[in-house]
Amino acid sequence: MARSRSPRLDAPLGRGTTLGRGTPRQRSTSRDRFGRFTEWVARAMGTPAFLLILTLFCVLWICWNTLLPDNLRFDDAALGFTALTLMLSLQASYAAPLILLAQNRQDDRDRVQIEQDRQRAERNLADTEYLAREIVALRMSLEERNNQVVTRDVLRQELKALLAELGEHDEPGERRPGGRTSS
């Protein structure tokens, strides 16, 4: 009898896993791969090398279609290089959304980083406040200790109270310091 696999309740679902199977979803992998591709395109389009290559491509295209014999030309200069215009428009129409997708991914990463920074700042603030309270408590206890003036009378009273307490705990016939016996 075939038993259907139920989701395991003793382990949380990981990010990018399907219910109960524990295998990564293909969709999230391809989405991440496409996201990395869009970031690569956005980074590449923002470089001087890309602009130089695009400029060389256009110069070669125009030179090919103006300087070579008519039978080797594929884009007519009289029509304003229609194919070149189409190629550049196609490139621009794909570049803009890819750049926006890359910016969205960067915004998501920035949002996560900002949240982590906020949590770290809250922890630092709580730690700092705790340390400040501890320092104030230490300072107050030191001031209290320094402000206590022990006079001779207070010291005598404390010593008498201690001796009386010790006398209550002594048993009769036990030798006290100083050679006296308790009665």
mmCIF file with all atom_site columns, C-alpha atoms in Angstrom:
data_model
loop_
_atom_site.group_PDB
_atom_site.id
_atom_site.type_symbol
_atom_site.label_atom_id
_atom_site.label_alt_id
_atom_site.label_comp_id
_atom_site.label_asym_id
_atom_site.label_entity_id
_atom_site.label_seq_id
_atom_site.pdbx_PDB_ins_code
_atom_site.Cartn_x
_atom_site.Cartn_y
_atom_site.Cartn_z
_atom_site.occupancy
_atom_site.B_iso_or_equiv
_atom_site.pdbx_formal_charge
_atom_site.auth_seq_id
_atom_site.auth_comp_id
_atom_site.auth_asym_id
_atom_site.auth_atom_id
_atom_site.pdbx_PDB_model_num
ATOM 1   C CA . MET A 1 1   ? 0.000  0.000  0.000   1.00 0.00 ? 1   MET A CA 1
ATOM 2   C CA . ALA A 1 2   ? 1.498  3.276  -1.083  1.00 0.00 ? 2   ALA A CA 1
ATOM 3   C CA . ARG A 1 3   ? 1.518  5.896  1.602   1.00 0.00 ? 3   ARG A CA 1
ATOM 4   C CA . SER A 1 4   ? 1.530  9.563  0.677   1.00 0.00 ? 4   SER A CA 1
ATOM 5   C CA . ARG A 1 5   ? 4.316  11.523 2.242   1.00 0.00 ? 5   ARG A CA 1
ATOM 6   C CA . SER A 1 6   ? 2.994  14.012 4.726   1.00 0.00 ? 6   SER A CA 1
ATOM 7   C CA . PRO A 1 7   ? 5.014  17.056 5.679   1.00 0.00 ? 7   PRO A CA 1
ATOM 8   C CA . ARG A 1 8   ? 7.376  16.520 8.548   1.00 0.00 ? 8   ARG A CA 1
ATOM 9   C CA . LEU A 1 9   ? 6.329  18.571 11.523  1.00 0.00 ? 9   LEU A CA 1
ATOM 10  C CA . ASP A 1 10  ? 9.557  18.137 13.466  1.00 0.00 ? 10  ASP A CA 1
ATOM 11  C CA . ALA A 1 11  ? 11.606 20.239 11.041  1.00 0.00 ? 11  ALA A CA 1
ATOM 12  C CA . PRO A 1 12  ? 10.825 23.711 9.731   1.00 0.00 ? 12  PRO A CA 1
ATOM 13  C CA . LEU A 1 13  ? 10.435 24.315 6.056   1.00 0.00 ? 13  LEU A CA 1
ATOM 14  C CA . GLY A 1 14  ? 13.575 25.839 4.653   1.00 0.00 ? 14  GLY A CA 1
ATOM 15  C CA . ARG A 1 15  ? 13.529 28.732 2.302   1.00 0.00 ? 15  ARG A CA 1
ATOM 16  C CA . GLY A 1 16  ? 13.081 27.480 -1.223  1.00 0.00 ? 16  GLY A CA 1
ATOM 17  C CA . THR A 1 17  ? 11.757 24.048 -0.245  1.00 0.00 ? 17  THR A CA 1
ATOM 18  C CA . THR A 1 18  ? 8.495  22.490 -1.233  1.00 0.00 ? 18  THR A CA 1
ATOM 19  C CA . LEU A 1 19  ? 6.023  21.184 1.287   1.00 0.00 ? 19  LEU A CA 1
ATOM 20  C CA . GLY A 1 20  ? 7.153  17.914 2.759   1.00 0.00 ? 20  GLY A CA 1
ATOM 21  C CA . ARG A 1 21  ? 9.688  17.015 0.095   1.00 0.00 ? 21  ARG A CA 1
ATOM 22  C CA . GLY A 1 22  ? 12.657 18.991 1.325   1.00 0.00 ? 22  GLY A CA 1
ATOM 23  C CA . THR A 1 23  ? 13.879 19.504 -2.246  1.00 0.00 ? 23  THR A CA 1
ATOM 24  C CA . PRO A 1 24  ? 14.660 22.958 -3.526  1.00 0.00 ? 24  PRO A CA 1
ATOM 25  C CA . ARG A 1 25  ? 12.166 24.566 -5.810  1.00 0.00 ? 25  ARG A CA 1
ATOM 26  C CA . GLN A 1 26  ? 13.410 24.988 -9.335  1.00 0.00 ? 26  GLN A CA 1
ATOM 27  C CA . ARG A 1 27  ? 11.647 28.312 -9.613  1.00 0.00 ? 27  ARG A CA 1
ATOM 28  C CA . SER A 1 28  ? 13.622 30.049 -6.847  1.00 0.00 ? 28  SER A CA 1
ATOM 29  C CA . THR A 1 29  ? 16.894 28.777 -8.307  1.00 0.00 ? 29  THR A CA 1
ATOM 30  C CA . SER A 1 30  ? 16.087 30.071 -11.766 1.00 0.00 ? 30  SER A CA 1
ATOM 31  C CA . ARG A 1 31  ? 14.795 33.354 -10.316 1.00 0.00 ? 31  ARG A CA 1
ATOM 32  C CA . ASP A 1 32  ? 18.047 33.820 -8.431  1.00 0.00 ? 32  ASP A CA 1
ATOM 33  C CA . ARG A 1 33  ? 20.075 32.954 -11.514 1.00 0.00 ? 33  ARG A CA 1
ATOM 34  C CA . PHE A 1 34  ? 18.067 35.458 -13.562 1.00 0.00 ? 34  PHE A CA 1
ATOM 35  C CA . GLY A 1 35  ? 18.523 38.066 -10.821 1.00 0.00 ? 35  GLY A CA 1
ATOM 36  C CA . ARG A 1 36  ? 22.288 37.578 -10.881 1.00 0.00 ? 36  ARG A CA 1
ATOM 37  C CA . PHE A 1 37  ? 22.170 37.878 -14.670 1.00 0.00 ? 37  PHE A CA 1
ATOM 38  C CA . THR A 1 38  ? 20.267 41.180 -14.459 1.00 0.00 ? 38  THR A CA 1
ATOM 39  C CA . GLU A 1 39  ? 22.807 42.530 -11.983 1.00 0.00 ? 39  GLU A CA 1
ATOM 40  C CA . TRP A 1 40  ? 25.630 41.463 -14.276 1.00 0.00 ? 40  TRP A CA 1
ATOM 41  C CA . VAL A 1 41  ? 23.957 43.251 -17.228 1.00 0.00 ? 41  VAL A CA 1
ATOM 42  C CA . ALA A 1 42  ? 23.379 46.395 -15.153 1.00 0.00 ? 42  ALA A CA 1
ATOM 43  C CA . ARG A 1 43  ? 26.991 46.412 -13.970 1.00 0.00 ? 43  ARG A CA 1
ATOM 44  C CA . ALA A 1 44  ? 28.318 45.762 -17.482 1.00 0.00 ? 44  ALA A CA 1
ATOM 45  C CA . MET A 1 45  ? 26.204 48.509 -19.070 1.00 0.00 ? 45  MET A CA 1
ATOM 46  C CA . GLY A 1 46  ? 27.521 51.051 -16.624 1.00 0.00 ? 46  GLY A CA 1
ATOM 47  C CA . THR A 1 47  ? 31.149 50.611 -17.628 1.00 0.00 ? 47  THR A CA 1
ATOM 48  C CA . PRO A 1 48  ? 33.253 52.630 -20.042 1.00 0.00 ? 48  PRO A CA 1
ATOM 49  C CA . ALA A 1 49  ? 34.136 49.385 -21.819 1.00 0.00 ? 49  ALA A CA 1
ATOM 50  C CA . PHE A 1 50  ? 30.482 48.799 -22.729 1.00 0.00 ? 50  PHE A CA 1
ATOM 51  C CA . LEU A 1 51  ? 30.144 52.324 -24.094 1.00 0.00 ? 51  LEU A CA 1
ATOM 52  C CA . LEU A 1 52  ? 33.352 51.914 -26.085 1.00 0.00 ? 52  LEU A CA 1
ATOM 53  C CA . ILE A 1 53  ? 32.216 48.554 -27.530 1.00 0.00 ? 53  ILE A CA 1
ATOM 54  C CA . LEU A 1 54  ? 28.772 49.955 -28.399 1.00 0.00 ? 54  LEU A CA 1
ATOM 55  C CA . THR A 1 55  ? 30.387 52.971 -30.065 1.00 0.00 ? 55  THR A CA 1
ATOM 56  C CA . LEU A 1 56  ? 32.767 50.760 -32.063 1.00 0.00 ? 56  LEU A CA 1
ATOM 57  C CA . PHE A 1 57  ? 29.846 48.538 -33.068 1.00 0.00 ? 57  PHE A CA 1
ATOM 58  C CA . CYS A 1 58  ? 27.880 51.538 -34.390 1.00 0.00 ? 58  CYS A CA 1
ATOM 59  C CA . VAL A 1 59  ? 30.923 52.992 -36.193 1.00 0.00 ? 59  VAL A CA 1
ATOM 60  C CA . LEU A 1 60  ? 31.660 49.621 -37.826 1.00 0.00 ? 60  LEU A CA 1
ATOM 61  C CA . TRP A 1 61  ? 27.992 49.214 -38.799 1.00 0.00 ? 61  TRP A CA 1
ATOM 62  C CA . ILE A 1 62  ? 27.863 52.661 -40.412 1.00 0.00 ? 62  ILE A CA 1
ATOM 63  C CA . CYS A 1 63  ? 31.241 52.236 -42.137 1.00 0.00 ? 63  CYS A CA 1
ATOM 64  C CA . TRP A 1 64  ? 30.274 48.793 -43.458 1.00 0.00 ? 64  TRP A CA 1
ATOM 65  C CA . ASN A 1 65  ? 27.017 50.079 -44.892 1.00 0.00 ? 65  ASN A CA 1
ATOM 66  C CA . THR A 1 66  ? 28.459 53.249 -46.440 1.00 0.00 ? 66  THR A CA 1
ATOM 67  C CA . LEU A 1 67  ? 31.970 52.378 -47.626 1.00 0.00 ? 67  LEU A CA 1
ATOM 68  C CA . LEU A 1 68  ? 31.594 48.816 -48.947 1.00 0.00 ? 68  LEU A CA 1
ATOM 69  C CA . PRO A 1 69  ? 30.109 47.972 -52.347 1.00 0.00 ? 69  PRO A CA 1
ATOM 70  C CA . ASP A 1 70  ? 26.311 47.858 -52.628 1.00 0.00 ? 70  ASP A CA 1
ATOM 71  C CA . ASN A 1 71  ? 26.161 44.070 -52.851 1.00 0.00 ? 71  ASN A CA 1
ATOM 72  C CA . LEU A 1 72  ? 27.822 43.711 -49.380 1.00 0.00 ? 72  LEU A CA 1
ATOM 73  C CA . ARG A 1 73  ? 25.671 46.315 -47.621 1.00 0.00 ? 73  ARG A CA 1
ATOM 74  C CA . PHE A 1 74  ? 22.716 45.100 -45.519 1.00 0.00 ? 74  PHE A CA 1
ATOM 75  C CA . ASP A 1 75  ? 21.389 48.401 -44.104 1.00 0.00 ? 75  ASP A CA 1
ATOM 76  C CA . ASP A 1 76  ? 20.602 51.308 -46.392 1.00 0.00 ? 76  ASP A CA 1
ATOM 77  C CA . ALA A 1 77  ? 22.073 54.658 -45.445 1.00 0.00 ? 77  ALA A CA 1
ATOM 78  C CA . ALA A 1 78  ? 19.434 56.416 -47.545 1.00 0.00 ? 78  ALA A CA 1
ATOM 79  C CA . LEU A 1 79  ? 16.752 55.097 -45.174 1.00 0.00 ? 79  LEU A CA 1
ATOM 80  C CA . GLY A 1 80  ? 18.668 56.236 -42.088 1.00 0.00 ? 80  GLY A CA 1
ATOM 81  C CA . PHE A 1 81  ? 20.168 52.904 -41.100 1.00 0.00 ? 81  PHE A CA 1
ATOM 82  C CA . THR A 1 82  ? 16.830 51.356 -40.174 1.00 0.00 ? 82  THR A CA 1
ATOM 83  C CA . ALA A 1 83  ? 18.342 48.052 -39.020 1.00 0.00 ? 83  ALA A CA 1
ATOM 84  C CA . LEU A 1 84  ? 20.853 49.831 -36.760 1.00 0.00 ? 84  LEU A CA 1
ATOM 85  C CA . THR A 1 85  ? 18.070 51.924 -35.269 1.00 0.00 ? 85  THR A CA 1
ATOM 86  C CA . LEU A 1 86  ? 16.059 48.772 -34.696 1.00 0.00 ? 86  LEU A CA 1
ATOM 87  C CA . MET A 1 87  ? 19.029 47.019 -33.030 1.00 0.00 ? 87  MET A CA 1
ATOM 88  C CA . LEU A 1 88  ? 19.731 49.957 -30.727 1.00 0.00 ? 88  LEU A CA 1
ATOM 89  C CA . SER A 1 89  ? 16.048 50.296 -29.817 1.00 0.00 ? 89  SER A CA 1
ATOM 90  C CA . LEU A 1 90  ? 15.865 46.579 -29.056 1.00 0.00 ? 90  LEU A CA 1
ATOM 91  C CA . GLN A 1 91  ? 18.971 46.823 -26.891 1.00 0.00 ? 91  GLN A CA 1
ATOM 92  C CA . ALA A 1 92  ? 17.530 49.810 -25.013 1.00 0.00 ? 92  ALA A CA 1
ATOM 93  C CA . SER A 1 93  ? 14.125 48.164 -24.562 1.00 0.00 ? 93  SER A CA 1
ATOM 94  C CA . TYR A 1 94  ? 15.766 45.179 -22.862 1.00 0.00 ? 94  TYR A CA 1
ATOM 95  C CA . ALA A 1 95  ? 18.367 47.182 -20.957 1.00 0.00 ? 95  ALA A CA 1
ATOM 96  C CA . ALA A 1 96  ? 15.899 49.387 -19.082 1.00 0.00 ? 96  ALA A CA 1
ATOM 97  C CA . PRO A 1 97  ? 13.874 46.561 -17.454 1.00 0.00 ? 97  PRO A CA 1
ATOM 98  C CA . LEU A 1 98  ? 17.033 44.577 -16.664 1.00 0.00 ? 98  LEU A CA 1
ATOM 99  C CA . ILE A 1 99  ? 18.522 47.587 -14.929 1.00 0.00 ? 99  ILE A CA 1
ATOM 100 C CA . LEU A 1 100 ? 15.290 48.128 -12.987 1.00 0.00 ? 100 LEU A CA 1
ATOM 101 C CA . LEU A 1 101 ? 15.256 44.482 -11.894 1.00 0.00 ? 101 LEU A CA 1
ATOM 102 C CA . ALA A 1 102 ? 18.851 44.778 -10.723 1.00 0.00 ? 102 ALA A CA 1
ATOM 103 C CA . GLN A 1 103 ? 17.959 47.943 -8.801  1.00 0.00 ? 103 GLN A CA 1
ATOM 104 C CA . ASN A 1 104 ? 15.019 46.161 -7.157  1.00 0.00 ? 104 ASN A CA 1
ATOM 105 C CA . ARG A 1 105 ? 17.299 43.354 -6.003  1.00 0.00 ? 105 ARG A CA 1
ATOM 106 C CA . GLN A 1 106 ? 19.761 45.908 -4.659  1.00 0.00 ? 106 GLN A CA 1
ATOM 107 C CA . ASP A 1 107 ? 16.920 47.709 -2.858  1.00 0.00 ? 107 ASP A CA 1
ATOM 108 C CA . ASP A 1 108 ? 15.888 44.411 -1.243  1.00 0.00 ? 108 ASP A CA 1
ATOM 109 C CA . ARG A 1 109 ? 19.447 43.783 -0.090  1.00 0.00 ? 109 ARG A CA 1
ATOM 110 C CA . ASP A 1 110 ? 19.702 47.344 1.213   1.00 0.00 ? 110 ASP A CA 1
ATOM 111 C CA . ARG A 1 111 ? 16.414 46.930 3.096   1.00 0.00 ? 111 ARG A CA 1
ATOM 112 C CA . VAL A 1 112 ? 17.709 43.766 4.776   1.00 0.00 ? 112 VAL A CA 1
ATOM 113 C CA . GLN A 1 113 ? 21.015 45.471 5.616   1.00 0.00 ? 113 GLN A CA 1
ATOM 114 C CA . ILE A 1 114 ? 19.198 48.487 7.078   1.00 0.00 ? 114 ILE A CA 1
ATOM 115 C CA . GLU A 1 115 ? 17.067 46.194 9.251   1.00 0.00 ? 115 GLU A CA 1
ATOM 116 C CA . GLN A 1 116 ? 20.164 44.365 10.484  1.00 0.00 ? 116 GLN A CA 1
ATOM 117 C CA . ASP A 1 117 ? 21.878 47.688 11.206  1.00 0.00 ? 117 ASP A CA 1
ATOM 118 C CA . ARG A 1 118 ? 18.791 48.879 13.109  1.00 0.00 ? 118 ARG A CA 1
ATOM 119 C CA . GLN A 1 119 ? 18.731 45.715 15.225  1.00 0.00 ? 119 GLN A CA 1
ATOM 120 C CA . ARG A 1 120 ? 22.460 46.009 15.897  1.00 0.00 ? 120 ARG A CA 1
ATOM 121 C CA . ALA A 1 121 ? 22.012 49.656 16.914  1.00 0.00 ? 121 ALA A CA 1
ATOM 122 C CA . GLU A 1 122 ? 19.171 48.702 19.276  1.00 0.00 ? 122 GLU A CA 1
ATOM 123 C CA . ARG A 1 123 ? 21.349 46.017 20.883  1.00 0.00 ? 123 ARG A CA 1
ATOM 124 C CA . ASN A 1 124 ? 24.234 48.472 21.224  1.00 0.00 ? 124 ASN A CA 1
ATOM 125 C CA . LEU A 1 125 ? 21.921 51.059 22.779  1.00 0.00 ? 125 LEU A CA 1
ATOM 126 C CA . ALA A 1 126 ? 20.531 48.512 25.255  1.00 0.00 ? 126 ALA A CA 1
ATOM 127 C CA . ASP A 1 127 ? 24.055 47.382 26.151  1.00 0.00 ? 127 ASP A CA 1
ATOM 128 C CA . THR A 1 128 ? 25.199 50.970 26.572  1.00 0.00 ? 128 THR A CA 1
ATOM 129 C CA . GLU A 1 129 ? 22.219 51.820 28.783  1.00 0.00 ? 129 GLU A CA 1
ATOM 130 C CA . TYR A 1 130 ? 22.844 48.717 30.903  1.00 0.00 ? 130 TYR A CA 1
ATOM 131 C CA . LEU A 1 131 ? 26.515 49.602 31.318  1.00 0.00 ? 131 LEU A CA 1
ATOM 132 C CA . ALA A 1 132 ? 25.621 53.192 32.187  1.00 0.00 ? 132 ALA A CA 1
ATOM 133 C CA . ARG A 1 133 ? 23.194 51.989 34.880  1.00 0.00 ? 133 ARG A CA 1
ATOM 134 C CA . GLU A 1 134 ? 25.859 49.666 36.282  1.00 0.00 ? 134 GLU A CA 1
ATOM 135 C CA . ILE A 1 135 ? 28.424 52.464 36.372  1.00 0.00 ? 135 ILE A CA 1
ATOM 136 C CA . VAL A 1 136 ? 25.967 54.745 38.159  1.00 0.00 ? 136 VAL A CA 1
ATOM 137 C CA . ALA A 1 137 ? 25.200 51.993 40.687  1.00 0.00 ? 137 ALA A CA 1
ATOM 138 C CA . LEU A 1 138 ? 28.926 51.463 41.318  1.00 0.00 ? 138 LEU A CA 1
ATOM 139 C CA . ARG A 1 139 ? 29.503 55.190 41.641  1.00 0.00 ? 139 ARG A CA 1
ATOM 140 C CA . MET A 1 140 ? 26.619 55.522 44.099  1.00 0.00 ? 140 MET A CA 1
ATOM 141 C CA . SER A 1 141 ? 27.835 52.612 46.225  1.00 0.00 ? 141 SER A CA 1
ATOM 142 C CA . LEU A 1 142 ? 31.357 54.067 46.280  1.00 0.00 ? 142 LEU A CA 1
ATOM 143 C CA . GLU A 1 143 ? 30.028 57.470 47.316  1.00 0.00 ? 143 GLU A CA 1
ATOM 144 C CA . GLU A 1 144 ? 27.900 55.850 50.000  1.00 0.00 ? 144 GLU A CA 1
ATOM 145 C CA . ARG A 1 145 ? 30.901 53.953 51.314  1.00 0.00 ? 145 ARG A CA 1
ATOM 146 C CA . ASN A 1 146 ? 33.090 57.045 51.264  1.00 0.00 ? 146 ASN A CA 1
ATOM 147 C CA . ASN A 1 147 ? 30.453 59.151 53.014  1.00 0.00 ? 147 ASN A CA 1
ATOM 148 C CA . GLN A 1 148 ? 30.108 56.746 55.943  1.00 0.00 ? 148 GLN A CA 1
ATOM 149 C CA . VAL A 1 149 ? 32.138 58.133 58.823  1.00 0.00 ? 149 VAL A CA 1
ATOM 150 C CA . VAL A 1 150 ? 32.870 55.561 61.465  1.00 0.00 ? 150 VAL A CA 1
ATOM 151 C CA . THR A 1 151 ? 33.221 57.211 64.831  1.00 0.00 ? 151 THR A CA 1
ATOM 152 C CA . ARG A 1 152 ? 34.744 55.614 67.897  1.00 0.00 ? 152 ARG A CA 1
ATOM 153 C CA . ASP A 1 153 ? 31.370 55.348 69.585  1.00 0.00 ? 153 ASP A CA 1
ATOM 154 C CA . VAL A 1 154 ? 29.816 53.565 66.593  1.00 0.00 ? 154 VAL A CA 1
ATOM 155 C CA . LEU A 1 155 ? 32.806 51.232 66.375  1.00 0.00 ? 155 LEU A CA 1
ATOM 156 C CA . ARG A 1 156 ? 32.632 50.460 70.163  1.00 0.00 ? 156 ARG A CA 1
ATOM 157 C CA . GLN A 1 157 ? 28.903 49.733 69.911  1.00 0.00 ? 157 GLN A CA 1
ATOM 158 C CA . GLU A 1 158 ? 29.445 47.403 66.989  1.00 0.00 ? 158 GLU A CA 1
ATOM 159 C CA . LEU A 1 159 ? 32.255 45.578 68.774  1.00 0.00 ? 159 LEU A CA 1
ATOM 160 C CA . LYS A 1 160 ? 30.154 45.219 71.971  1.00 0.00 ? 160 LYS A CA 1
ATOM 161 C CA . ALA A 1 161 ? 27.274 43.834 69.905  1.00 0.00 ? 161 ALA A CA 1
ATOM 162 C CA . LEU A 1 162 ? 29.601 41.329 68.272  1.00 0.00 ? 162 LEU A CA 1
ATOM 163 C CA . LEU A 1 163 ? 31.094 40.279 71.626  1.00 0.00 ? 163 LEU A CA 1
ATOM 164 C CA . ALA A 1 164 ? 27.622 39.864 73.075  1.00 0.00 ? 164 ALA A CA 1
ATOM 165 C CA . GLU A 1 165 ? 26.614 37.747 70.111  1.00 0.00 ? 165 GLU A CA 1
ATOM 166 C CA . LEU A 1 166 ? 29.731 35.626 70.519  1.00 0.00 ? 166 LEU A CA 1
ATOM 167 C CA . GLY A 1 167 ? 29.018 35.280 74.247  1.00 0.00 ? 167 GLY A CA 1
ATOM 168 C CA . GLU A 1 168 ? 25.571 33.904 73.543  1.00 0.00 ? 168 GLU A CA 1
ATOM 169 C CA . HIS A 1 169 ? 27.029 31.210 71.320  1.00 0.00 ? 169 HIS A CA 1
ATOM 170 C CA . ASP A 1 170 ? 29.769 30.149 73.776  1.00 0.00 ? 170 ASP A CA 1
ATOM 171 C CA . GLU A 1 171 ? 29.147 27.138 75.985  1.00 0.00 ? 171 GLU A CA 1
ATOM 172 C CA . PRO A 1 172 ? 29.946 27.297 79.730  1.00 0.00 ? 172 PRO A CA 1
ATOM 173 C CA . GLY A 1 173 ? 33.475 26.285 80.616  1.00 0.00 ? 173 GLY A CA 1
ATOM 174 C CA . GLU A 1 174 ? 34.817 27.082 77.199  1.00 0.00 ? 174 GLU A CA 1
ATOM 175 C CA . ARG A 1 175 ? 38.012 29.072 77.137  1.00 0.00 ? 175 ARG A CA 1
ATOM 176 C CA . ARG A 1 176 ? 37.744 32.560 75.657  1.00 0.00 ? 176 ARG A CA 1
ATOM 177 C CA . PRO A 1 177 ? 40.601 34.461 74.150  1.00 0.00 ? 177 PRO A CA 1
ATOM 178 C CA . GLY A 1 178 ? 42.463 36.325 76.856  1.00 0.00 ? 178 GLY A CA 1
ATOM 179 C CA . GLY A 1 179 ? 42.454 33.387 79.312  1.00 0.00 ? 179 GLY A CA 1
ATOM 180 C CA . ARG A 1 180 ? 38.998 33.883 80.802  1.00 0.00 ? 180 ARG A CA 1
ATOM 181 C CA . THR A 1 181 ? 36.487 31.081 81.017  1.00 0.00 ? 181 THR A CA 1
ATOM 182 C CA . SER A 1 182 ? 32.832 31.611 80.505  1.00 0.00 ? 182 SER A CA 1
ATOM 183 C CA . SER A 1 183 ? 30.579 30.775 83.449  1.00 0.00 ? 183 SER A CA 1
#
